[in-house]
Amino acid sequence: MKITNVNAVRADCYCFAKIETDEGIYGIGEGGTFGAVNAMAAQIVYFGEYLIGKDPLQIEQHWQTMFRGHYFRGATIMGAISAIDVALWDIAGKYYGLPVWKLLGGKCRDKVRVYCHVYGKTNEELKENILKKKEMGYNALGHLSPFLDEPKEMIYDRTHVRNMIDSIDRVYMMREVMGDDIDLCLEMHRRMLPGEAVAFIDQIRDTKPLFVEDPIPPGNNEAMASVRSRSKLPIATGERLHTIFEFEDLLKNGAADYLRVSLDTVGGITGARKIAAMAEAYYTPLVPHNPLTPVITAAEMQFCASIGNLLICEYPDPDIKLFCDPNQTTADMVTTYPKMKDGYVELSEEPGIGIDLIPDIEERFPQTEVQINRRLNKDGSLRDQ
């Protein structure tokens, strides 16, 4: 079996890889986040020049070539490797007639525990959405911001004391609405400095969140380690990292209790498994990060089933509205998708990753760019959100 074609598929703000073979078997994968997807698409095509004519089952060899075969890396290249790697695993599963998790050594669990996204621009909206997700059967709720999900067009104008009081009170409100049978996964979105984060975390200890994610901006592992060492709640971070070396530095610095590994930016299933194995030696569980479509969610389920050190997995709602057509959702882009029941996703028995793109996806969902947006403080300076 040989690879005959490698395509980058652009639909809405997302980017997929489709790899075809001379035996009629093809695989799909997804990579990147929302930025630089055009560059990532070009990189997928560029890697295709190497892949065409090769055996698609030599996944590790191809991964090493793409990862080590040139001087530079970064989000664009790692996103392309991720999409291609997932597509190659999809081909392998279809070739052998097995779900990918069986090719990865079998399952460590029968189903994958997941948490969903809960948004709210006001306290009332946040309460309403928490109750909706409870009714759907989730036993963990995430992407919950103590600072609300206010539009970036809104000028930020709060004193430190008002910001602290409101955000601390909001976390206690979240816990009260959830009750004690649902885990709380707090998403700080990098919106505090180290001293603020430590003070904030100390004030919300009694709400017992499963973890506090990205309390400060990423990039300085020593600073994140300082927050972790002074905090009495677990810290989760890593979603912006791309390589095993960056995660090794995170672990060596003691900067994380849980790793937020993104299959779409760390080199797909192959790259994520390398990080999971290393983290296991540090007794560090993974909380995989996922902001994209059901395609990477399907790949994520294969990966999560096969590793022993999984805590919980992020599950983006399949009804996320598309930029090109708000009446359509990411679920409309695929033939099927992993479905949640009672807080878990059952493992697929379908060959490959168990999902496919609809045939006319590029025509039905035209390519859309996510605009660069920013939130400003009242004095005109930039505010992280």
Coordinates of C-alpha atoms in Angstrom, one line a residue:
M1 CA 0.0 0.0 0.0
K2 CA 1.3 3.4 -1.0
I3 CA 0.3 7.0 -0.4
T4 CA -1.0 8.6 -3.6
N5 CA -2.3 12.0 -2.4
V6 CA -2.1 14.3 0.6
N7 CA -4.6 17.2 0.7
A8 CA -5.3 20.0 3.2
V9 CA -9.0 20.5 3.6
R10 CA -10.1 23.9 4.7
A11 CA -13.6 24.3 6.0
D12 CA -14.9 27.2 8.2
C13 CA -12.0 28.1 10.5
Y14 CA -10.7 24.5 10.7
C15 CA -8.0 22.6 8.8
F16 CA -8.0 18.8 8.1
A17 CA -5.6 16.5 6.4
K18 CA -6.9 13.8 4.0
I19 CA -4.4 11.1 2.9
E20 CA -5.3 8.7 0.1
T21 CA -3.7 5.4 -0.9
D22 CA -3.6 3.2 -3.9
E23 CA -5.8 0.6 -2.2
G24 CA -8.7 3.0 -1.9
I25 CA -8.2 3.5 1.8
Y26 CA -8.0 7.0 3.0
G27 CA -7.5 8.7 6.4
I28 CA -8.5 12.0 7.9
G29 CA -6.9 14.1 10.7
E30 CA -7.1 17.6 12.2
G31 CA -4.5 19.9 13.4
G32 CA -3.8 23.4 14.7
T33 CA -6.1 25.7 16.7
F34 CA -7.5 28.8 15.1
G35 CA -4.4 30.8 14.2
A36 CA -2.2 30.3 11.1
V37 CA -4.4 27.6 9.6
N38 CA -3.5 28.7 6.1
A39 CA 0.2 28.3 6.8
M40 CA -0.6 24.9 8.4
A41 CA -2.5 23.8 5.3
A42 CA 0.5 24.8 3.1
Q43 CA 2.7 22.8 5.4
I44 CA 0.5 19.7 5.1
V45 CA 0.8 19.9 1.3
Y46 CA 4.6 20.4 1.7
F47 CA 4.9 17.3 3.9
G48 CA 2.8 15.5 1.2
E49 CA 5.7 15.8 -1.2
Y50 CA 7.7 13.6 1.1
L51 CA 4.8 11.2 1.9
I52 CA 3.6 10.4 -1.6
G53 CA 4.8 7.0 -2.7
K54 CA 5.6 5.9 0.9
D55 CA 4.0 3.2 3.0
P56 CA 1.4 4.8 5.2
L57 CA 1.8 2.2 7.9
Q58 CA 5.4 3.4 8.7
I59 CA 3.9 6.0 11.1
E60 CA 6.7 6.4 13.5
Q61 CA 9.3 6.7 10.7
H62 CA 7.2 9.4 9.0
W63 CA 6.6 11.2 12.3
Q64 CA 10.4 11.3 13.0
T65 CA 11.1 12.6 9.4
M66 CA 8.6 15.4 9.7
F67 CA 9.7 16.3 13.2
R68 CA 13.4 16.1 12.7
G69 CA 13.9 16.5 9.0
H70 CA 14.2 20.3 9.0
Y71 CA 15.6 23.1 11.2
F72 CA 12.5 24.7 12.7
R73 CA 9.3 23.7 14.4
G74 CA 6.5 25.7 16.1
A75 CA 2.7 25.7 16.0
T76 CA 2.3 25.7 12.3
I77 CA 4.6 22.7 11.6
M78 CA 3.4 20.8 14.7
G79 CA -0.2 21.4 13.7
A80 CA 0.5 19.9 10.2
I81 CA 2.3 16.9 11.7
S82 CA -0.6 16.4 14.1
A83 CA -3.2 16.3 11.3
I84 CA -1.1 14.0 9.1
D85 CA -0.3 11.7 12.1
V86 CA -4.0 11.2 13.0
A87 CA -4.8 10.6 9.3
L88 CA -2.1 7.9 9.1
W89 CA -3.4 6.2 12.2
D90 CA -6.9 6.3 10.6
I91 CA -5.5 4.5 7.6
A92 CA -3.8 1.9 9.7
G93 CA -7.0 1.2 11.6
K94 CA -9.0 0.8 8.4
Y95 CA -6.3 -1.4 6.8
Y96 CA -6.3 -3.8 9.8
G97 CA -10.1 -3.4 10.4
L98 CA -9.6 -2.3 14.0
P99 CA -10.2 0.9 16.0
V100 CA -7.0 2.8 16.6
W101 CA -7.1 2.1 20.4
K102 CA -6.6 -1.6 19.7
L103 CA -3.5 -0.8 17.6
L104 CA -2.1 1.3 20.5
G105 CA -2.0 -1.7 22.8
G106 CA -5.6 -2.0 23.7
K107 CA -7.8 -0.1 26.1
C108 CA -7.0 0.9 29.7
R109 CA -10.7 1.8 30.2
D110 CA -14.1 1.0 28.7
K111 CA -15.1 4.6 28.4
V112 CA -13.6 8.0 28.7
R113 CA -14.7 10.5 31.3
V114 CA -15.2 14.0 29.8
Y115 CA -16.0 17.5 30.8
C116 CA -17.8 20.1 28.7
H117 CA -17.6 23.8 28.0
V118 CA -19.8 26.2 30.0
Y119 CA -19.9 29.9 29.0
G120 CA -21.6 32.9 30.5
K121 CA -21.3 36.7 29.9
T122 CA -23.3 37.3 33.1
N123 CA -23.8 35.4 36.4
E124 CA -27.4 34.6 35.3
E125 CA -26.3 33.2 32.0
L126 CA -23.6 31.2 33.7
K127 CA -26.1 29.7 36.2
E128 CA -28.5 28.9 33.4
N129 CA -25.8 27.1 31.3
I130 CA -24.5 25.2 34.3
L131 CA -28.0 23.8 34.9
K132 CA -28.4 22.9 31.3
K133 CA -25.2 20.9 31.3
K134 CA -26.2 19.2 34.6
E135 CA -29.4 18.1 32.9
M136 CA -27.5 16.6 30.0
G137 CA -25.7 14.2 32.4
Y138 CA -22.2 15.6 32.8
N139 CA -20.5 14.9 36.0
A140 CA -17.7 17.4 35.4
L141 CA -18.1 21.0 34.0
G142 CA -15.2 23.0 32.6
H143 CA -14.0 26.0 30.7
L144 CA -15.7 27.9 33.6
S145 CA -14.2 31.3 33.9
P146 CA -14.3 33.1 37.3
F147 CA -14.1 36.3 35.2
L148 CA -17.0 35.6 32.9
D149 CA -16.8 35.4 29.1
E150 CA -17.3 39.1 28.4
P151 CA -16.9 40.3 24.7
K152 CA -13.5 41.5 23.9
E153 CA -15.0 44.7 22.6
M154 CA -16.0 45.6 26.1
I155 CA -13.4 47.9 27.7
Y156 CA -12.0 46.4 31.0
D157 CA -12.5 48.9 33.8
R158 CA -12.4 47.2 37.2
T159 CA -10.3 47.8 40.3
H160 CA -8.2 44.9 41.6
V161 CA -10.4 44.5 44.7
R162 CA -13.6 44.5 42.7
N163 CA -12.2 41.9 40.3
M164 CA -11.1 39.7 43.2
I165 CA -14.3 39.9 45.2
D166 CA -16.5 39.3 42.1
S167 CA -14.5 36.4 40.7
I168 CA -14.1 34.6 44.1
D169 CA -17.8 35.0 44.8
R170 CA -18.6 33.7 41.3
V171 CA -16.6 30.4 42.0
Y172 CA -18.6 29.8 45.1
M173 CA -21.8 30.5 43.1
M174 CA -20.7 27.9 40.6
R175 CA -20.2 25.3 43.3
E176 CA -23.5 26.1 44.8
V177 CA -25.4 25.6 41.5
M178 CA -23.5 22.5 40.7
G179 CA -23.8 20.8 44.0
D180 CA -21.2 18.3 45.3
D181 CA -21.7 15.5 42.7
I182 CA -20.1 17.4 39.9
D183 CA -16.4 18.2 39.5
L184 CA -15.5 21.9 38.8
C185 CA -12.7 22.5 36.2
L186 CA -11.8 26.2 36.5
E187 CA -10.4 27.9 33.4
M188 CA -8.4 31.0 34.4
H189 CA -7.4 31.9 30.8
R190 CA -4.0 33.2 31.9
R191 CA -5.6 36.3 33.3
M192 CA -3.6 36.8 36.5
L193 CA -0.1 37.6 37.6
P194 CA 1.6 35.1 40.0
G195 CA 0.9 37.0 43.2
E196 CA -2.8 37.6 42.3
A197 CA -3.2 33.9 41.3
V198 CA -1.8 32.6 44.6
A199 CA -4.1 34.9 46.6
F200 CA -7.1 34.0 44.4
I201 CA -6.5 30.2 44.7
D202 CA -6.2 30.5 48.5
Q203 CA -9.6 32.1 48.7
I204 CA -11.4 29.4 46.6
R205 CA -9.9 26.3 48.2
D206 CA -13.2 25.3 49.9
T207 CA -14.9 24.9 46.5
K208 CA -12.6 22.0 45.8
P209 CA -12.2 22.3 42.1
L210 CA -10.7 19.4 40.2
F211 CA -8.0 21.7 38.9
V212 CA -7.2 25.4 38.2
E213 CA -6.1 25.8 34.6
D214 CA -3.6 28.3 33.4
P215 CA -3.8 30.8 36.3
I216 CA -1.0 32.9 34.7
P217 CA 0.3 33.3 31.1
P218 CA 2.4 30.3 29.9
G219 CA 6.0 30.5 28.8
N220 CA 7.8 30.9 32.1
N221 CA 7.8 27.5 33.8
E222 CA 9.6 28.9 36.9
A223 CA 6.8 31.4 37.5
M224 CA 4.2 28.6 37.0
A225 CA 6.1 26.4 39.4
S226 CA 6.1 29.2 42.0
V227 CA 2.3 29.5 41.8
R228 CA 2.0 25.7 42.1
S229 CA 4.3 25.5 45.1
R230 CA 2.4 28.2 47.0
S231 CA -1.1 26.9 46.0
K232 CA -3.2 24.2 47.7
L233 CA -5.1 23.3 44.6
P234 CA -4.0 21.3 41.6
I235 CA -2.6 23.3 38.6
A236 CA -3.3 22.2 35.0
T237 CA -1.3 23.7 32.1
G238 CA 0.4 22.9 28.8
E239 CA -2.1 23.5 26.1
R240 CA 0.2 26.0 24.3
L241 CA 3.2 23.7 24.2
H242 CA 4.2 21.7 21.1
T243 CA 7.0 19.2 21.9
I244 CA 8.0 16.6 24.4
F245 CA 11.0 18.7 25.3
E246 CA 8.7 21.6 26.4
F247 CA 6.6 19.2 28.5
E248 CA 9.8 17.8 30.0
D249 CA 10.9 21.2 31.1
L250 CA 7.4 21.8 32.6
L251 CA 7.6 18.6 34.6
K252 CA 11.2 19.1 35.7
N253 CA 10.3 22.5 37.1
G254 CA 7.4 21.1 39.0
A255 CA 5.1 23.5 37.3
A256 CA 2.0 21.3 36.8
D257 CA -0.1 18.7 38.6
Y258 CA -1.9 17.8 35.3
L259 CA -0.7 18.2 31.7
R260 CA -3.0 19.8 29.1
V261 CA -1.8 18.0 26.0
S262 CA -3.3 19.1 22.7
L263 CA -3.3 16.3 20.1
D264 CA -3.8 18.9 17.4
T265 CA -0.5 20.7 18.2
V266 CA 1.9 18.1 19.8
G267 CA 2.2 15.8 16.8
G268 CA -1.1 13.9 16.9
I269 CA -1.5 10.6 18.6
T270 CA 2.2 9.7 18.2
G271 CA 3.4 12.9 19.8
A272 CA 0.8 12.8 22.6
R273 CA 1.8 9.2 23.5
K274 CA 5.4 10.2 23.9
I275 CA 4.4 12.9 26.4
A276 CA 2.0 10.6 28.2
A277 CA 4.7 8.0 28.7
M278 CA 7.1 10.6 30.1
A279 CA 4.5 12.1 32.4
E280 CA 3.7 8.7 33.8
A281 CA 7.2 8.6 35.3
Y282 CA 6.4 11.8 37.2
Y283 CA 3.0 10.4 38.4
T284 CA 1.4 13.2 36.4
P285 CA -2.0 12.5 34.8
L286 CA -3.1 14.1 31.5
V287 CA -6.2 16.3 30.9
P288 CA -6.1 16.5 27.1
H289 CA -7.0 19.9 25.6
N290 CA -9.4 20.1 22.7
P291 CA -10.9 23.3 21.1
L292 CA -11.7 21.9 17.7
T293 CA -14.2 19.6 15.8
P294 CA -15.4 16.1 16.4
V295 CA -12.6 14.8 14.1
I296 CA -9.9 15.5 16.7
T297 CA -12.3 14.5 19.4
A298 CA -12.6 11.1 17.8
A299 CA -8.8 10.8 17.7
E300 CA -8.6 12.0 21.3
M301 CA -10.9 9.2 22.4
Q302 CA -8.6 6.6 20.8
F303 CA -5.6 8.1 22.6
C304 CA -7.4 8.5 26.0
A305 CA -8.5 4.8 25.9
S306 CA -4.9 3.6 25.5
I307 CA -3.1 5.5 28.2
G308 CA -3.0 4.7 31.9
N309 CA -2.5 8.2 33.3
L310 CA -5.7 9.9 32.1
L311 CA -7.5 12.1 34.6
I312 CA -10.4 13.5 32.4
C313 CA -10.7 14.7 28.8
E314 CA -12.0 18.0 27.4
Y315 CA -15.0 17.5 25.2
P316 CA -16.1 20.4 23.0
D317 CA -19.8 20.5 22.3
P318 CA -20.6 19.1 18.8
D319 CA -23.2 21.9 18.5
I320 CA -20.6 24.7 18.4
K321 CA -21.8 27.2 15.8
L322 CA -19.7 27.8 12.7
F323 CA -18.3 31.2 11.7
C324 CA -19.4 30.8 8.1
D325 CA -23.0 29.8 9.0
P326 CA -24.3 30.3 12.5
N327 CA -27.2 27.9 11.7
Q328 CA -24.7 25.0 11.2
T329 CA -22.5 23.4 13.8
T330 CA -19.3 21.3 13.9
A331 CA -21.4 18.2 14.0
D332 CA -22.7 19.0 10.6
M333 CA -19.2 18.7 9.2
V334 CA -18.9 15.0 9.9
T335 CA -20.8 11.8 9.3
T336 CA -21.0 10.9 13.0
Y337 CA -19.3 12.0 16.2
P338 CA -18.4 10.6 19.7
K339 CA -21.4 11.1 21.9
M340 CA -21.5 11.7 25.6
K341 CA -23.7 9.7 28.0
D342 CA -23.8 10.2 31.7
G343 CA -20.5 12.0 31.7
Y344 CA -18.6 9.5 29.5
V345 CA -17.9 8.7 25.9
E346 CA -18.1 5.0 24.9
L347 CA -15.2 3.7 22.9
S348 CA -15.8 3.3 19.2
E349 CA -15.4 -0.2 17.6
E350 CA -15.3 1.2 14.1
P351 CA -12.0 0.9 12.1
G352 CA -9.6 3.8 12.3
I353 CA -10.7 6.8 14.4
G354 CA -14.3 6.1 13.6
I355 CA -15.3 9.3 11.9
D356 CA -15.4 10.9 8.5
L357 CA -15.9 14.3 6.9
I358 CA -19.0 14.9 4.8
P359 CA -18.2 14.7 1.1
D360 CA -18.9 18.3 0.2
I361 CA -17.5 19.9 3.3
E362 CA -15.4 22.6 1.5
E363 CA -18.3 23.7 -0.7
R364 CA -20.8 23.6 2.1
F365 CA -18.6 25.4 4.7
P366 CA -16.4 28.0 3.0
Q367 CA -13.1 28.8 4.5
T368 CA -13.3 31.5 7.1
E369 CA -10.6 33.3 9.0
V370 CA -10.8 34.1 12.7
Q371 CA -10.1 37.7 13.1
I372 CA -7.4 39.0 15.4
N373 CA -9.2 40.5 18.4
R374 CA -8.1 42.0 21.6
R375 CA -9.4 43.4 24.8
L376 CA -8.2 46.7 26.1
N377 CA -8.0 48.2 29.5
K378 CA -9.5 51.7 30.0
D379 CA -6.1 53.2 29.5
G380 CA -5.7 51.5 26.1
S381 CA -3.2 48.8 27.1
L382 CA -3.8 45.2 26.2
R383 CA -5.5 42.9 28.7
D384 CA -5.1 39.1 28.6
Q385 CA -8.3 37.2 28.0

